[in-house]
Amino acid sequence: MSRRQSYDGVVLAAPVTVPYVRYSTETAHWWIARALRETLRTADLAPQDLDGFSVASFTLFPDTPVGLTQHLGLSPRWLDSIPMGGASGVVALRRAARAVQAGDADIVACVAGDANHIDSFRRLLSSFSRFAMDAGYPYGFGGPNANFALLTDRYMQEYGATREDFGRICVAQRANALRNPNALMKKPLTLDQYLAARPIADPIALFDCVMPCAGSEAFLVMREDEAVRRSLPFARIRSTIERHNAHGGDPIQLRGGWTVDIDEFWDMAACGPDDIDLLQTYDDYPVISAMQIEDLGFCEKGAARDFIRAHDLTIDGDFPHNTSGGQLSAGQAGAAGGFIGLVEALRQVTGTAGPTQVPMARRAAVAGFGMINYDRGLCSAAAIIEGEGP
Amino acid sequence: MTDPLIPPPKKDPLKRSLSPTQPPAVRSRAALGLTAAAAEGRFALQTCVDCGTVQYPPRDACCSCLSTDLPWRDTDPSGTLLAETTVRTSVNPYFRERTPWRMGSVHLDAGPVVICHVHGDVTPRARVRLRLMLDRAGQGVMIALPPERTDHMSDDPELRAMSSDPRLRRILITDARHPFAPTLARALLDAGATAIFAGEPETWLPNPNRAALADLGADLLPLDVTDTKSVERLAGEIGGKTDILINTARFLRPGGVLARGGTAVARDEMEVNYLGLMRLAQAFGPAMCSRTADGTNSAVAWVNLLSVHAIVNEPAYGCYNASQAAAYGLSQSLRAEFRTAGLRVMNVFSGPMEEDWYQPLPPPKVTAQALARSVVSGLQDGLEDVWCGDVAHDFRDRFRQNPKVLEIELAQEGGA
């Protein structure tokens, strides 16, 4: 049994995705406001009545979430900033849940959003981290593509995975995206097209890469009785983990921090991988999804390639994965990329996913991964949430 | 194997030259230690004084014990290539123009993992040795090389982008009368330079080097660095095809302040050694800066030959050394001014040379061959600071131990 206190009595509700746009002239403030307004509207809550606010964004500069409170007319008694990129959704959730559980806040709105102007991506990369500035980008300036090319190259050598294996992940996600009207990618993708795509940073090719875009995501964390009172479909939190800079001695990243906390992850949820109805991984590149499938215990280390070959990862398949199309096919809206899986999972287990709804989706695992500080992603996180399903 | 460079065709004057762009140039203060080591061709990384852990990327505190005492120490550059990629698309204009660009991840025997440039002759997942070099932003970067030399190794496009290699380049030696000019010209030609221009002041006077330089095929052209018009005239003629400029012009006489009995000689020293450099830089600098991305024979380096006593004076040649100090100061300003263009300023510091004006001094003295070797290898390695000969090395080490002690020692030697 886990020694950690459970999240009993706390739920998440009111999932919102503001449809992504490839390039937008709007600011992060605008995108965050859109998502916040929608999630509050769903719960019939006035902005002035919100007492907890959690923000994840890369493009608020020179503002912080503090400035955002005045900008948006909020007066929270609990305020959080989650600078954790792809892990920000799960991390925002677990912090907000404890605040609500302790009574430090009644309702926390967790919002992630980022702008994407022409040239924003280059500017964001240039000042991403000190190690990247000193020791990453001077070497070809391939950005995250080059970092993940190195990890993918090594992963393929080590475990015998092939581009076809990664292609299966991408092709399945594209099929899922075609059912999500808000996904940026609208055309079907075949494995042949995937394999024939323009090389970006070998062995990474075009369809291994996400498309940077603007967008925002949000959800609310509150007590269960509050959700019932407001007639909101909700999900309970069964388990969460978070870990940073794990396995620092590994010369190259072939596993993430999930492996450190995996036993506790399943102990706390009192279930195992077989009890999961759908999985949302952080998919900035397919190799990372493969790593999460392994490190979360869905298969042995190095066996993701066999797992992917043996399962159908689409919405109607036997292992529904990244059901909204994920970042690979729906787009990567900066820090909102750390929310996309969690918000979609919340829709799924509350039976509100509409065209991407997985039948019988009650229990979802969501993983986050973020922040390529130098040569690897430093943040990892995961959660299991459970709802009544469709 | 690296494909040997082919001599570029004659330039089409109607075609636009590529504008110089830079790789990422911003670094943290700690990371500048890497640049400082690269500037003189050392391979150094931070090493924790308390626990011995070698650090990379550069840090402000040890990643093993949190000590903040992390001096830069020479480190074993061997390691193993863990993974690699070829970047085929970049949002950075410098690399965008130079793709495909091979880079990789190397696990150093000394401990850390380094993301680095990868030479074309490195075998996948093989042993490598890293070299620390300056890139065109003037910042220290690492490149993985094969453990042994390979054919045409220096022609690799990534290595060439970081070096100032004289191969297939056109070089101006500003004073053909410098006693070492013929030896220097020969060494540069042996290293693959395609043309040597040699500036000749006072062409009506006999020049003992004229025959030797002409035999080597050097182009002797009138150039008097004390005459602005003369410098401008030559720059107008060859400024657009000078890829490397080596300033050999100097006015050298012994003596300190009291021995001189006037300022006339000092004025000549400043005219040649300080203002001459300034005139050359004003006339040749802009054209060279505009041509740093101009293909195989792009403009690449500016070389100053300086007395090591430019840094701390040696009073027996006190006034001359003062003019050298002025030139050294100017070279630092030039380095900053050339920086955005990626034109490298290389200072070659030497002690007394084997020549008439240093005749009374005891050995060791720098020979023409030694100086030529230092210039050529410094260019090939893309250095900024080159220490030529035993006196210069000894001076450098003493300077780094304690500059004030060195000043006192030099004063005692000069006064003795």
Short mmCIF file of N, CA and C in Angstrom, two decimals, chain A residues 57-58 82-88 124 128-129 137 147-148 244-245 253 282 284 335 368-380:
data_model
loop_
_atom_site.label_atom_id
_atom_site.label_comp_id
_atom_site.label_asym_id
_atom_site.label_seq_id
_atom_site.Cartn_x
_atom_site.Cartn_y
_atom_site.Cartn_z
N SER A 57 2.74 28.60 -19.02
CA SER A 57 2.91 29.29 -20.30
C SER A 57 4.36 29.66 -20.49
N PHE A 58 4.84 29.60 -21.74
CA PHE A 58 6.21 30.03 -22.06
C PHE A 58 6.26 31.46 -22.57
N ILE A 82 3.51 26.96 -13.31
CA ILE A 82 4.07 25.62 -13.57
C ILE A 82 4.99 25.69 -14.79
N PRO A 83 6.28 25.91 -14.56
CA PRO A 83 7.18 26.07 -15.72
C PRO A 83 7.74 24.73 -16.17
N MET A 84 6.88 23.77 -16.44
CA MET A 84 7.36 22.40 -16.65
C MET A 84 6.96 21.82 -17.99
N GLY A 85 6.61 22.68 -18.92
CA GLY A 85 6.37 22.23 -20.29
C GLY A 85 5.43 21.05 -20.35
N GLY A 86 5.94 19.96 -20.88
CA GLY A 86 5.12 18.77 -21.13
C GLY A 86 4.66 18.06 -19.88
N ALA A 87 5.21 18.39 -18.73
CA ALA A 87 4.74 17.77 -17.49
C ALA A 87 3.78 18.68 -16.76
N SER A 88 3.47 19.83 -17.32
CA SER A 88 2.75 20.86 -16.56
C SER A 88 1.31 20.44 -16.22
N LEU A 124 11.86 31.46 -28.85
CA LEU A 124 11.68 30.67 -27.63
C LEU A 124 12.87 29.74 -27.45
N PHE A 128 15.82 29.23 -24.27
CA PHE A 128 15.07 28.21 -23.54
C PHE A 128 15.70 27.86 -22.20
N SER A 129 16.99 27.60 -22.20
CA SER A 129 17.66 27.28 -20.94
C SER A 129 19.14 27.62 -21.08
N TYR A 137 22.38 24.49 -28.51
CA TYR A 137 22.05 25.12 -29.79
C TYR A 137 23.24 25.54 -30.64
N ASN A 147 17.91 16.98 -30.60
CA ASN A 147 18.02 16.25 -29.34
C ASN A 147 17.32 14.90 -29.42
N PHE A 148 16.11 14.93 -29.95
CA PHE A 148 15.36 13.68 -30.01
C PHE A 148 15.87 12.76 -31.09
N HIS A 244 12.02 14.71 -11.22
CA HIS A 244 12.85 15.59 -12.06
C HIS A 244 14.31 15.12 -12.07
N ASN A 245 14.92 15.25 -13.24
CA ASN A 245 16.34 14.91 -13.43
C ASN A 245 16.67 13.52 -12.89
N GLN A 253 19.48 9.43 -22.69
CA GLN A 253 18.18 9.11 -22.10
C GLN A 253 17.47 7.99 -22.86
N TYR A 282 2.87 11.76 -23.48
CA TYR A 282 3.40 13.01 -24.03
C TYR A 282 4.18 12.65 -25.28
N ASP A 284 5.88 14.43 -27.96
CA ASP A 284 6.56 15.40 -28.83
C ASP A 284 7.32 14.68 -29.93
N ALA A 335 3.07 25.28 -23.77
CA ALA A 335 2.80 24.60 -22.51
C ALA A 335 1.46 23.87 -22.53
N GLY A 368 3.20 12.86 -18.51
CA GLY A 368 3.79 14.11 -18.99
C GLY A 368 5.30 13.99 -18.99
N PHE A 369 5.93 14.78 -19.86
CA PHE A 369 7.38 14.73 -20.01
C PHE A 369 7.80 16.09 -20.52
N GLY A 370 8.84 16.65 -19.94
CA GLY A 370 9.14 18.00 -20.42
C GLY A 370 10.53 18.50 -20.16
N MET A 371 10.82 19.60 -20.82
CA MET A 371 11.97 20.46 -20.56
C MET A 371 13.30 19.81 -20.95
N ILE A 372 13.63 19.94 -22.23
CA ILE A 372 14.94 19.50 -22.72
C ILE A 372 15.92 20.61 -22.32
N ASN A 373 16.45 20.47 -21.13
CA ASN A 373 17.34 21.50 -20.59
C ASN A 373 18.67 21.49 -21.31
N TYR A 374 19.17 20.28 -21.59
CA TYR A 374 20.43 20.13 -22.32
C TYR A 374 20.31 18.96 -23.28
N ASP A 375 20.48 17.75 -22.80
CA ASP A 375 20.50 16.61 -23.69
C ASP A 375 19.32 15.67 -23.48
N ARG A 376 18.43 16.00 -22.53
CA ARG A 376 17.34 15.08 -22.20
C ARG A 376 16.20 15.85 -21.55
N GLY A 377 15.02 15.20 -21.52
CA GLY A 377 13.89 15.80 -20.83
C GLY A 377 14.03 15.58 -19.34
N LEU A 378 13.85 16.63 -18.55
CA LEU A 378 14.11 16.52 -17.12
C LEU A 378 12.88 16.19 -16.30
N CYS A 379 11.70 16.64 -16.72
CA CYS A 379 10.51 16.46 -15.91
C CYS A 379 9.72 15.26 -16.41
N SER A 380 9.28 14.42 -15.50
CA SER A 380 8.34 13.39 -15.88
C SER A 380 7.24 13.34 -14.82
#
